[in-house]
N, CA, C and O of each residue as an XYZ file, in Angstrom:
912
protein
N     120.455     47.097     27.762
C     120.255     48.551     27.762
C     119.503     48.993     29.013
O     119.836     49.997     29.643
N     118.483     48.215     29.352
C     117.691     48.521     30.539
C     118.530     48.381     31.803
O     118.402     49.158     32.749
N     119.397     47.361     31.792
C     120.268     47.146     32.954
C     121.255     48.297     33.114
O     121.542     48.730     34.230
N     121.773     48.789     31.983
C     122.706     49.912     32.054
C     122.023     51.163     32.588
O     122.601     51.912     33.376
N     120.780     51.381     32.147
C     120.037     52.551     32.625
C     119.749     52.435     34.116
O     119.860     53.411     34.858
N     119.374     51.221     34.552
C     119.102     51.009     35.975
C     120.366     51.179     36.797
O     120.339     51.741     37.892
N     121.479     50.685     36.254
C     122.754     50.832     36.956
C     123.150     52.296     37.068
O     123.686     52.728     38.088
N     122.881     53.056     36.008
C     123.189     54.488     36.028
C     122.357     55.209     37.081
O     122.855     56.087     37.785
N     121.077     54.829     37.182
C     120.202     55.446     38.183
C     120.672     55.103     39.588
O     120.649     55.953     40.479
N     121.101     53.856     39.791
C     121.593     53.453     41.108
C     122.839     54.248     41.491
O     122.989     54.655     42.643
N     123.723     54.467     40.535
C     124.929     55.247     40.808
C     124.563     56.683     41.177
O     125.152     57.272     42.083
N     123.582     57.235     40.463
C     123.138     58.593     40.771
C     122.532     58.664     42.174
O     122.754     59.628     42.907
N     121.766     57.636     42.537
C     121.168     57.614     43.872
C     122.247     57.563     44.949
O     122.172     58.261     45.960
N     123.248     56.722     44.712
C     124.336     56.609     45.688
C     125.076     57.940     45.811
O     125.421     58.372     46.911
N     125.313     58.584     44.665
C     126.014     59.870     44.683
C     125.207     60.922     45.444
O     125.759     61.697     46.224
N     123.890     60.937     45.205
C     123.045     61.917     45.890
C     122.989     61.626     47.382
O     122.987     62.553     48.192
N     122.944     60.349     47.756
C     122.949     59.998     49.177
C     124.243     60.448     49.846
O     124.234     60.924     50.981
N     125.346     60.296     49.136
C     126.631     60.749     49.686
C     126.623     62.265     49.872
O     127.104     62.785     50.879
N     126.064     62.965     48.878
C     126.009     64.430     48.954
C     125.132     64.881     50.124
O     125.516     65.761     50.895
N     123.946     64.267     50.248
C     123.051     64.659     51.343
C     123.660     64.326     52.705
O     123.525     65.098     53.654
N     124.327     63.182     52.799
C     124.981     62.825     54.061
C     126.088     63.815     54.402
O     126.282     64.173     55.564
N     126.802     64.249     53.381
C     127.870     65.236     53.584
C     127.298     66.542     54.135
O     127.855     67.126     55.065
N     126.198     66.993     53.563
C     125.599     68.241     54.025
C     125.009     68.095     55.428
O     125.046     69.041     56.215
N     124.472     66.928     55.744
C     123.946     66.715     57.091
C     125.059     66.776     58.134
O     124.873     67.335     59.215
N     126.208     66.203     57.809
C     127.352     66.286     58.717
C     127.842     67.727     58.848
O     128.213     68.167     59.937
N     127.841     68.450     57.742
C     128.251     69.854     57.784
C     127.312     70.672     58.671
O     127.759     71.534     59.428
N     126.020     70.399     58.575
C     125.058     71.141     59.387
C     125.262     70.860     60.869
O     125.184     71.772     61.692
N     125.523     69.600     61.214
C     125.811     69.275     62.615
C     127.075     69.987     63.091
O     127.143     70.470     64.221
N     128.066     70.044     62.219
C     129.330     70.697     62.565
C     129.129     72.194     62.818
O     129.587     72.725     63.829
N     128.446     72.864     61.900
C     128.219     74.302     62.057
C     127.267     74.595     63.216
O     127.407     75.611     63.897
N     126.307     73.710     63.437
C     125.398     73.901     64.564
C     126.169     73.868     65.884
O     125.900     74.664     66.783
N     127.122     72.949     65.996
C     127.928     72.878     67.213
C     128.803     74.105     67.399
O     128.939     74.614     68.512
N     129.400     74.582     66.305
C     130.263     75.766     66.393
C     129.459     76.999     66.796
O     129.876     77.764     67.666
N     128.313     77.185     66.162
C     127.495     78.364     66.464
C     126.974     78.300     67.896
O     126.959     79.308     68.603
N     126.546     77.111     68.322
C     126.032     76.982     69.690
C     127.131     77.267     70.713
O     126.878     77.884     71.747
N     128.354     76.814     70.417
C     129.466     77.056     71.342
C     129.752     78.538     71.505
O     130.282     78.955     72.535
N     129.411     79.339     70.506
C     129.616     80.784     70.598
C     128.368     81.510     71.081
O     128.456     82.630     71.584
N     127.215     80.883     70.933
C     125.977     81.500     71.416
C     125.832     81.354     72.927
O     125.363     82.274     73.597
N     126.230     80.209     73.463
C     125.979     79.929     74.879
C     126.651     80.932     75.815
O     125.997     81.402     76.746
N     127.946     81.290     75.614
C     128.545     82.275     76.528
C     127.830     83.618     76.519
O     127.826     84.323     77.528
N     127.225     83.979     75.392
C     126.531     85.264     75.320
C     125.231     85.255     76.111
O     124.686     86.313     76.425
N     124.728     84.060     76.434
C     123.494     83.968     77.219
C     123.760     83.997     78.715
O     122.821     84.000     79.511
N     125.040     84.018     79.108
C     125.413     84.032     80.518
C     125.936     85.412     80.877
O     126.999     85.824     80.412
N     125.192     86.114     81.698
C     125.567     87.479     82.061
C     126.888     87.517     82.816
O     127.646     88.480     82.699
N     127.168     86.463     83.596
C     128.389     86.455     84.401
C     129.639     86.372     83.547
O     130.733     86.663     84.029
N     129.498     85.981     82.282
C     130.665     85.851     81.418
C     131.112     87.184     80.837
O     132.233     87.288     80.339
N     130.264     88.204     80.888
C     130.601     89.466     80.246
C     131.810     90.129     80.888
O     132.631     90.731     80.196
N     131.923     90.022     82.209
C     133.017     90.701     82.896
C     134.369     90.073     82.593
O     135.403     90.724     82.743
N     134.369     88.811     82.168
C     135.633     88.129     81.891
C     136.023     88.198     80.422
O     137.103     87.742     80.048
N     135.164     88.757     79.591
C     135.462     88.828     78.167
C     136.443     89.961     77.894
O     136.377     91.021     78.516
N     137.346     89.723     76.963
C     138.295     90.727     76.537
C     137.989     91.129     75.103
O     137.435     90.349     74.328
N     138.360     92.361     74.762
C     138.073     92.864     73.421
C     138.775     92.034     72.358
O     138.198     91.754     71.307
N     140.022     91.635     72.623
C     140.767     90.845     71.647
C     140.091     89.507     71.402
O     140.014     89.049     70.262
N     139.598     88.873     72.471
C     138.900     87.598     72.327
C     137.627     87.759     71.512
O     137.316     86.910     70.676
N     136.889     88.832     71.743
C     135.665     89.065     70.994
C     135.969     89.333     69.525
O     135.201     88.926     68.653
N     137.065     90.003     69.242
C     137.444     90.253     67.851
C     137.803     88.951     67.139
O     137.504     88.783     65.957
N     138.443     88.032     67.859
C     138.763     86.731     67.269
C     137.486     85.947     66.968
O     137.372     85.321     65.915
N     136.533     85.983     67.888
C     135.263     85.298     67.648
C     134.505     85.938     66.490
O     133.884     85.243     65.686
N     134.558     87.259     66.411
C     133.892     87.951     65.307
C     134.512     87.548     63.972
O     133.802     87.348     62.987
N     135.837     87.430     63.944
C     136.515     87.008     62.717
C     136.120     85.584     62.341
O     135.933     85.278     61.163
N     135.991     84.713     63.347
C     135.602     83.324     63.076
C     134.177     83.241     62.547
O     133.892     82.441     61.656
N     133.286     84.059     63.085
C     131.891     84.000     62.641
C     131.754     84.529     61.218
O     130.830     84.141     60.502
N     132.664     85.412     60.797
C     132.632     85.873     59.403
C     132.928     84.720     58.452
O     132.309     84.598     57.395
N     133.881     83.876     58.840
C     134.208     82.708     58.021
C     133.036     81.735     57.977
O     132.753     81.147     56.933
N     132.359     81.564     59.104
C     131.196     80.671     59.153
C     130.082     81.198     58.252
O     129.474     80.435     57.502
N     129.819     82.480     58.323
C     128.771     83.074     57.482
C     129.101     82.915     56.002
O     128.230     82.603     55.189
N     130.366     83.132     55.665
C     130.777     82.989     54.269
C     130.622     81.549     53.791
O     130.165     81.307     52.674
N     131.001     80.597     54.637
C     130.883     79.181     54.260
C     129.420     78.779     54.101
O     129.066     78.085     53.147
N     128.573     79.210     55.028
C     127.152     78.873     54.933
C     126.518     79.477     53.687
O     125.691     78.836     53.038
N     126.892     80.686     53.356
C     126.355     81.312     52.138
C     126.758     80.515     50.902
O     125.962     80.330     49.982
N     127.994     80.051     50.895
C     128.461     79.261     49.752
C     127.724     77.926     49.668
O     127.359     77.490     48.576
N     127.502     77.277     50.809
C     126.785     76.000     50.806
C     125.323     76.185     50.397
O     124.768     75.353     49.679
N     124.708     77.261     50.848
C     123.324     77.535     50.445
C     123.238     77.728     48.937
O     122.307     77.248     48.291
N     124.207     78.426     48.389
C     124.222     78.637     46.942
C     124.409     77.318     46.194
O     123.755     77.080     45.178
N     125.296     76.464     46.693
C     125.524     75.173     46.030
C     124.279     74.286     46.083
O     123.921     73.646     45.094
N     123.625     74.254     47.246
C     122.419     73.428     47.382
C     121.300     73.962     46.498
O     120.572     73.190     45.874
N     121.165     75.279     46.447
C     120.111     75.858     45.610
C     120.344     75.552     44.134
O     119.391     75.291     43.400
N     121.595     75.583     43.695
C     121.895     75.235     42.302
C     121.573     73.771     42.020
O     121.057     73.433     40.955
N     121.883     72.910     42.982
C     121.563     71.488     42.820
C     120.058     71.274     42.750
O     119.579     70.472     41.949
N     119.317     71.984     43.583
C     117.865     71.847     43.577
C     117.267     72.356     42.269
O     116.293     71.798     41.765
N     117.849     73.407     41.732
C     117.361     73.915     40.445
C     117.613     72.890     39.342
O     116.754     72.658     38.491
N     118.788     72.285     39.363
C     119.108     71.286     38.343
C     118.209     70.057     38.451
O     117.837     69.459     37.442
N     117.864     69.686     39.690
C     116.989     68.529     39.894
C     115.508     68.904     39.868
O     114.645     68.045     40.046
N     115.215     70.181     39.649
C     113.836     70.680     39.591
C     113.088     70.413     40.902
O     111.933     69.988     40.908
N     113.777     70.672     41.991
C     113.173     70.510     43.317
C     112.729     71.886     43.805
O     113.540     72.813     43.819
N     111.473     72.049     44.204
C     111.009     73.363     44.699
C     111.680     73.714     46.021
O     112.186     72.844     46.729
N     111.674     75.009     46.340
C     112.371     75.500     47.531
C     111.461     75.585     48.755
O     111.857     76.159     49.769
N     110.264     75.032     48.687
C     109.365     75.074     49.827
C     109.852     74.130     50.924
O     110.787     73.353     50.733
N     109.176     74.223     52.098
C     109.525     73.351     53.216
C     109.223     71.899     52.866
O     108.361     71.629     52.029
N     109.925     70.962     53.499
C     109.692     69.543     53.211
C     108.244     69.136     53.459
O     107.667     69.453     54.500
N     107.669     68.436     52.499
C     106.309     67.933     52.642
C     105.226     68.926     52.320
O     104.045     68.580     52.362
N     105.594     70.173     51.995
C     104.574     71.185     51.719
C     104.196     71.247     50.250
O     103.250     71.945     49.887
N     104.919     70.527     49.398
C     104.642     70.555     47.959
C     104.514     69.132     47.438
O     104.869     68.166     48.112
N     104.002     69.033     46.233
C     103.889     67.733     45.578
C     105.263     67.237     45.159
O     106.184     68.036     44.993
N     105.412     65.929     44.987
C     106.708     65.394     44.566
C     107.133     65.967     43.223
O     106.305     66.342     42.394
N     108.444     66.024     43.031
C     108.991     66.541     41.782
C     108.660     65.590     40.641
O     108.491     64.391     40.866
N     108.563     66.110     39.409
C     108.222     65.251     38.274
C     109.283     64.202     37.990
O     108.964     63.123     37.491
N     110.521     64.493     38.294
C     111.598     63.536     38.073
C     111.587     62.506     39.201
O     111.706     62.891     40.364
N     111.448     61.196     38.898
C     111.412     60.185     39.962
C     112.646     60.217     40.850
O     112.556     60.031     42.064
N     113.789     60.453     40.239
C     115.020     60.517     41.019
C     115.004     61.715     41.959
O     115.458     61.628     43.100
N     114.472     62.841     41.465
C     114.410     64.048     42.287
C     113.384     63.908     43.395
O     113.611     64.356     44.519
N     112.238     63.278     43.076
C     111.183     63.152     44.076
C     111.619     62.286     45.244
O     111.146     62.471     46.366
N     112.510     61.349     44.994
C     112.967     60.475     46.068
C     113.802     61.237     47.092
O     113.777     60.916     48.280
N     114.539     62.244     46.634
C     115.412     63.012     47.526
C     114.923     64.449     47.718
O     115.652     65.302     48.223
N     113.687     64.699     47.310
C     113.166     66.063     47.383
C     113.161     66.587     48.817
O     113.667     67.678     49.077
N     112.599     65.827     49.738
C     112.501     66.285     51.121
C     113.877     66.428     51.763
O     114.086     67.299     52.608
N     114.812     65.569     51.361
C     116.164     65.680     51.918
C     116.800     67.015     51.546
O     117.349     67.709     52.402
N     116.723     67.368     50.270
C     117.327     68.623     49.829
C     116.568     69.831     50.379
O     117.174     70.848     50.719
N     115.251     69.719     50.463
C     114.482     70.820     51.035
C     114.838     71.019     52.508
O     114.954     72.151     52.979
N     115.008     69.926     53.221
C     115.389     70.017     54.637
C     116.782     70.627     54.780
O     117.003     71.493     55.627
N     117.715     70.174     53.950
C     119.082     70.707     54.004
C     119.083     72.200     53.694
O     119.738     72.988     54.377
N     118.347     72.574     52.667
C     118.288     73.988     52.276
C     117.688     74.835     53.401
O     118.187     75.919     53.706
N     116.618     74.332     54.009
C     115.959     75.077     55.081
C     116.876     75.210     56.298
O     116.980     76.289     56.882
N     117.538     74.124     56.679
C     118.401     74.155     57.856
C     119.639     75.023     57.633
O     120.107     75.689     58.557
N     120.163     75.017     56.421
C     121.299     75.888     56.129
C     120.907     77.357     56.253
O     121.688     78.179     56.733
N     119.703     77.674     55.819
C     119.231     79.056     55.960
C     119.018     79.417     57.432
O     119.281     80.547     57.843
N     118.542     78.455     58.220
C     118.382     78.700     59.661
C     119.743     78.942     60.310
O     119.893     79.856     61.121
N     120.728     78.127     59.955
C     122.073     78.317     60.495
C     122.659     79.660     60.066
O     123.343     80.326     60.842
N     122.384     80.046     58.828
C     122.875     81.345     58.346
C     122.229     82.486     59.134
O     122.893     83.469     59.463
N     120.944     82.354     59.433
C     120.263     83.379     60.229
C     120.853     83.456     61.635
O     121.072     84.548     62.159
N     121.108     82.304     62.242
C     121.725     82.288     63.574
C     123.115     82.913     63.541
O     123.500     83.644     64.453
N     123.859     82.619     62.484
C     125.198     83.201     62.361
C     125.125     84.718     62.198
O     125.953     85.443     62.749
N     124.137     85.196     61.446
C     123.973     86.647     61.278
C     123.626     87.313     62.608
O     124.166     88.368     62.942
N     122.720     86.690     63.364
C     122.349     87.247     64.671
C     123.535     87.220     65.632
O     123.739     88.154     66.408
N     124.310     86.145     65.571
C     125.492     86.055     66.421
C     126.514     87.117     66.038
O     127.185     87.684     66.901
N     126.626     87.380     64.753
C     127.541     88.424     64.293
C     127.125     89.790     64.836
O     127.970     90.571     65.276
N     125.829     90.074     64.805
C     125.341     91.344     65.342
C     125.575     91.428     66.851
O     125.931     92.483     67.376
N     125.371     90.306     67.540
C     125.584     90.304     68.993
C     127.047     90.535     69.336
O     127.362     91.302     70.246
N     127.938     89.876     68.611
C     129.367     90.051     68.870
C     129.812     91.470     68.556
O     130.642     92.042     69.264
N     129.256     92.035     67.489
C     129.600     93.418     67.149
C     129.160     94.373     68.251
O     129.911     95.263     68.650
N     127.927     94.177     68.743
C     127.444     95.031     69.826
C     128.227     94.840     71.108
O     128.529     95.809     71.804
N     128.561     93.583     71.429
C     129.298     93.310     72.659
C     130.714     93.870     72.587
O     131.247     94.359     73.582
N     131.321     93.795     71.402
C     132.652     94.383     71.237
C     132.611     95.887     71.477
O     133.519     96.456     72.083
N     131.542     96.523     70.991
C     131.390     97.953     71.243
C     131.206     98.264     72.719
O     131.743     99.250     73.223
N     130.437     97.410     73.419
C     130.229     97.613     74.856
C     131.545     97.477     75.614
O     131.847     98.281     76.495
N     132.330     96.451     75.264
C     133.617     96.256     75.934
C     134.561     97.421     75.648
O     135.315     97.854     76.520
N     134.508     97.922     74.408
C     135.337     99.078     74.086
C     134.929    100.309     74.878
O     135.778    101.087     75.314
N     133.623    100.484     75.063
C     133.148    101.621     75.865
C     133.564    101.480     77.324
O     133.932    102.460     77.971
N     133.502    100.240     77.841
C     133.933    100.030     79.227
C     135.412    100.351     79.397
O     135.818    100.941     80.397
N     136.209     99.959     78.412
C     137.636    100.262     78.493
C     137.867    101.767     78.438
O     138.730    102.294     79.140
N     137.095    102.457     77.604
C     137.221    103.913     77.529
C     136.831    104.567     78.846
O     137.449    105.540     79.279
N     135.787    104.014     79.484
C     135.363    104.562     80.777
C     136.448    104.359     81.826
O     136.725    105.254     82.624
N     137.067    103.160     81.820
C     138.150    102.912     82.775
C     139.311    103.873     82.549
O     139.889    104.396     83.502
N     139.647    104.100     81.282
C     140.735    105.031     80.981
C     140.367    106.449     81.400
O     141.206    107.194     81.906
N     139.100    106.816     81.185
C     138.665    108.158     81.585
C     138.733    108.323     83.101
O     139.103    109.387     83.597
N     138.372    107.264     83.838
C     138.454    107.337     85.299
C     139.904    107.459     85.759
O     140.205    108.164     86.722
N     140.796    106.763     85.055
C     142.217    106.866     85.404
C     142.726    108.284     85.179
O     143.452    108.835     86.007
N     142.338    108.864     84.049
C     142.742    110.242     83.763
C     142.156    111.199     84.793
O     142.808    112.156     85.210
N     140.917    110.930     85.198
C     140.285    111.788     86.201
C     141.026    111.702     87.530
O     141.190    112.708     88.220
N     141.475    110.497     87.888
C     142.234    110.334     89.128
C     143.541    111.119     89.075
O     143.915    111.801     90.029
N     144.225    111.006     87.937
C     145.473    111.756     87.784
C     145.222    113.259     87.821
O     146.037    114.021     88.343
N     144.099    113.675     87.269
C     143.758    115.096     87.292
C     143.505    115.577     88.714
O     143.923    116.671     89.094
N     142.814    114.747     89.498
C     142.570    115.119     90.897
C     143.873    115.217     91.680
O     144.044    116.109     92.511
N     144.790    114.294     91.405
C     146.095    114.363     92.070
C     146.818    115.655     91.688
O     147.437    116.309     92.527
N     146.725    116.008     90.400
C     147.359    117.254     89.958
C     146.710    118.465     90.612
O     147.387    119.438     90.944
N     145.381    118.402     90.796
C     144.692    119.516     91.440
C     145.146    119.706     92.885
O     145.090    120.812     93.423
N     145.592    118.628     93.502
C     146.081    118.746     94.880
C     147.461    119.401     94.911
O     147.739    120.244     95.764
N     148.314    119.007     93.977
C     149.690    119.492     94.016
C     149.864    120.866     93.377
O     150.812    121.581     93.698
N     148.966    121.236     92.484
C     149.103    122.562     91.862
C     148.972    123.682     92.892
O     149.814    124.579     92.902
N     147.953    123.675     93.764
C     147.904    124.736     94.800
C     149.108    124.699     95.736
O     149.608    125.741     96.158
N     149.575    123.477     96.060
C     150.745    123.380     96.928
C     151.978    123.986     96.259
O     152.767    124.681     96.899
N     152.130    123.717     94.978
C     153.273    124.285     94.253
C     153.166    125.801     94.176
O     154.153    126.521     94.330
N     151.951    126.267     93.936
C     151.753    127.713     93.863
C     152.062    128.380     95.200
O     152.717    129.421     95.253
N     151.582    127.770     96.269
C     151.821    128.350     97.592
C     153.305    128.309     97.950
O     153.843    129.253     98.529
N     153.960    127.194     97.594
C     155.400    127.089     97.865
C     156.173    128.164     97.113
O     157.076    128.795     97.663
N     155.811    128.362     95.858
C     156.498    129.398     95.084
C     156.229    130.785     95.651
O     157.100    131.655     95.639
N     155.008    130.977     96.149
C     154.655    132.286     96.690
C     155.434    132.588     97.968
O     155.953    133.691     98.142
N     155.511    131.604     98.858
C     156.173    131.842    100.138
C     157.691    131.686    100.060
O     158.395    132.032    101.008
N     158.194    131.178     98.962
C     159.647    131.044     98.837
C     160.326    132.390     98.623
O     161.553    132.482     98.653
N     159.538    133.421     98.410
C     160.117    134.750     98.231
C     160.648    135.315     99.543
O     161.371    136.311     99.539
N     160.298    134.692    100.659
C     160.764    135.184    101.959
C     161.270    134.018    102.789
O     160.690    132.932    102.760
N     162.347    134.238    103.527
C     162.916    133.180    104.364
C     162.081    132.903    105.600
O     162.295    131.890    106.265
N     161.151    133.762    105.923
C     160.363    133.575    107.137
C     159.448    132.358    107.060
O     159.062    131.809    108.092
N     159.096    131.929    105.843
C     158.122    130.848    105.678
C     158.772    129.514    105.312
O     158.072    128.580    104.920
N     160.091    129.408    105.432
C     160.774    128.154    105.148
C     160.477    127.135    106.246
O     160.175    127.522    107.375
N     160.558    125.823    105.931
C     160.321    124.800    106.965
C     161.271    124.982    108.148
O     162.475    125.164    107.968
N     160.718    124.932    109.350
C     161.498    125.108    110.568
C     161.468    126.518    111.112
O     161.861    126.749    112.256
N     161.004    127.470    110.308
C     160.909    128.848    110.789
C     159.580    129.066    111.501
O     158.670    128.240    111.429
N     159.495    130.193    112.186
C     158.308    130.472    112.990
C     157.040    130.630    112.157
O     155.951    130.283    112.613
N     157.174    131.144    110.958
C     155.990    131.421    110.129
C     155.661    130.286    109.152
O     154.858    130.475    108.239
N     156.275    129.108    109.336
C     156.017    128.002    108.405
C     154.564    127.536    108.466
O     154.035    127.020    107.481
N     153.919    127.716    109.615
C     152.530    127.288    109.761
C     151.601    128.046    108.818
O     150.523    127.560    108.476
N     152.020    129.225    108.405
C     151.188    130.007    107.490
C     151.026    129.276    106.150
O     149.992    129.378    105.490
N     152.073    128.537    105.771
C     152.016    127.780    104.509
C     150.839    126.810    104.512
O     150.094    126.734    103.535
N     150.668    126.068    105.609
C     149.573    125.100    105.687
C     148.223    125.786    105.845
O     147.210    125.310    105.331
N     148.218    126.889    106.548
C     146.953    127.614    106.718
C     146.431    128.117    105.369
O     145.223    128.159    105.137
N     147.343    128.492    104.498
C     146.940    128.990    103.179
C     146.737    127.842    102.193
O     145.798    127.867    101.397
N     147.617    126.832    102.242
C     147.596    125.758    101.238
C     146.371    124.868    101.357
O     145.699    124.600    100.361
N     146.074    124.408    102.570
C     144.974    123.462    102.735
C     143.625    124.048    102.310
O     142.898    123.383    101.571
N     143.258    125.246    102.736
C     141.997    125.814    102.218
C     142.014    126.004    100.707
O     140.991    125.859    100.038
N     143.203    126.334    100.175
C     143.301    126.519     98.728
C     143.084    125.198     97.991
O     142.415    125.163     96.957
N     143.654    124.107     98.527
C     143.442    122.785     97.922
C     141.972    122.404     97.968
O     141.410    121.931     96.980
N     141.354    122.614     99.123
C     139.934    122.277     99.270
C     139.078    123.112     98.325
O     138.127    122.608     97.727
N     139.417    124.374     98.196
C     138.647    125.256     97.313
C     138.784    124.830     95.856
O     137.804    124.838     95.111
N     140.004    124.456     95.443
C     140.217    124.032     94.051
C     139.481    122.726     93.766
O     138.849    122.586     92.718
N     139.559    121.765     94.695
C     138.854    120.496     94.504
C     137.340    120.703     94.466
O     136.643    120.100     93.650
N     136.846    121.551     95.346
C     135.404    121.822     95.355
C     134.965    122.485     94.057
O     133.917    122.149     93.506
N     135.764    123.425     93.573
C     135.428    124.101     92.318
C     135.449    123.124     91.145
O     134.572    123.165     90.281
N     136.457    122.244     91.117
C     136.537    121.262     90.027
C     135.358    120.298     90.072
O     134.809    119.926     89.034
N     134.971    119.896     91.283
C     133.832    118.975     91.415
C     132.537    119.630     90.978
O     131.714    119.014     90.301
N     132.363    120.876     91.366
C     131.137    121.586     90.993
C     131.071    121.808     89.483
O     130.023    121.618     88.865
N     132.195    122.210     88.899
C     132.213    122.446     87.455
C     132.024    121.157     86.666
O     131.567    121.181     85.523
N     132.379    120.032     87.283
C     132.211    118.744     86.604
C     130.742    118.420     86.360
O     130.421    117.614     85.488
N     129.853    119.042     87.122
C     128.418    118.809     86.927
C     127.928    119.354     85.592
O     126.876    118.940     85.105
N     128.669    120.264     85.001
C     128.182    120.927     83.794
C     128.413    120.177     82.504
O     127.994    120.647     81.446
N     129.071    119.017     82.550
C     129.346    118.267     81.324
C     128.162    117.370     80.977
O     127.648    116.636     81.822
N     127.735    117.447     79.701
C     126.639    116.595     79.256
C     127.186    115.266     78.750
O     128.370    114.971     78.911
N     126.312    114.464     78.134
C     126.718    113.139     77.666
C     127.741    113.202     76.541
O     128.475    112.238     76.322
N     127.800    114.313     75.828
C     128.759    114.467     74.736
C     130.088    115.048     75.188
O     130.979    115.275     74.369
N     130.229    115.293     76.499
C     131.474    115.837     77.017
C     131.603    117.339     76.852
O     132.701    117.880     76.980
N     130.501    118.024     76.569
C     130.511    119.480     76.395
C     129.979    120.148     77.654
O     128.952    119.748     78.203
N     130.701    121.180     78.102
C     130.264    121.882     79.314
C     129.204    122.905     78.937
O     129.424    123.760     78.079
N     128.037    122.805     79.599
C     126.922    123.709     79.322
C     126.380    124.256     80.641
O     126.172    123.498     81.588
N     126.153    125.556     80.706
C     125.590    126.134     81.940
C     124.235    125.538     82.301
O     123.934    125.353     83.480
N     123.411    125.234     81.288
C     122.096    124.671     81.549
C     122.218    123.309     82.231
O     121.484    123.005     83.171
N     123.141    122.507     81.749
C     123.364    121.198     82.369
C     123.889    121.353     83.787
O     123.492    120.622     84.694
N     124.783    122.307     83.962
C     125.357    122.552     85.291
C     124.279    122.959     86.294
O     124.242    122.455     87.416
N     123.411    123.868     85.882
C     122.369    124.354     86.795
C     121.355    123.262     87.124
O     120.904    123.149     88.264
N     120.996    122.454     86.117
C     120.004    121.404     86.361
C     120.547    120.331     87.304
O     119.842    119.882     88.208
N     121.797    119.921     87.093
C     122.383    118.895     87.966
C     122.620    119.454     89.360
O     122.399    118.765     90.357
N     123.071    120.709     89.431
C     123.286    121.329     90.740
C     121.975    121.439     91.506
O     121.942    121.262     92.724
N     120.897    121.731     90.786
C     119.580    121.815     91.425
C     119.150    120.451     91.952
O     118.599    120.346     93.048
N     119.408    119.395     91.157
C     119.066    118.044     91.605
C     119.862    117.661     92.845
O     119.326    117.053     93.772
N     121.156    118.021     92.860
C     121.990    117.700     94.016
C     121.495    118.415     95.270
O     121.459    117.845     96.361
N     121.118    119.669     95.086
C     120.638    120.442     96.238
C     119.310    119.892     96.759
O     119.088    119.816     97.967
N     118.428    119.509     95.823
C     117.123    118.984     96.240
C     117.269    117.624     96.915
O     116.594    117.339     97.904
N     118.159    116.781     96.372
C     118.350    115.454     96.968
C     119.054    115.546     98.310
O     118.857    114.709     99.190
N     119.889    116.591     98.454
C     120.577    116.767     99.725
C     119.646    117.284    100.792
O     120.066    117.490    101.931
């Protein structure tokens, strides 16, 4: 009877050792994955090469990591409750009353603590990826806005030319090759310059929300005049 009880305890010890070894390997695995995603974020030179789609894929992967770590923390905590192992840091409490539990108490406490540390790192990484994705999205919006602004400036150049052409087309004297064709350029070029200057000046009146306000226009115009 005593031999059977001892054999049962040995089997339990072997099973617990297998479980703890499994969790230690899992922690090394998740530590490597999280570090591989943390390191690029610490390099400023990598930000310019990041794409929004790539960041979204990393964000999706970190969600799976967070979910897995939460599940493992829950499983370890349930095991510790069943073995009556306290949740304090290793070595900070007295051994558990169960001899079998006291032998593996520090192992489970260490695993539980490290899993929580990994979960915290994953949460911080998730917040960083979310913020970086927003930054990349804002940069893309700025690039698109600059492209639209360029197209608008091109349109501002051709609109006065079209207007002048339509105006002078009412008379044959201003057609290309005629004596009065030079009048077209004399009128068009100052008109183009005036329209571009007006558009540039009015652009000073937009605030950070994209709303045109006279107060903003006057303050920026005053700064430009003072700096000039």
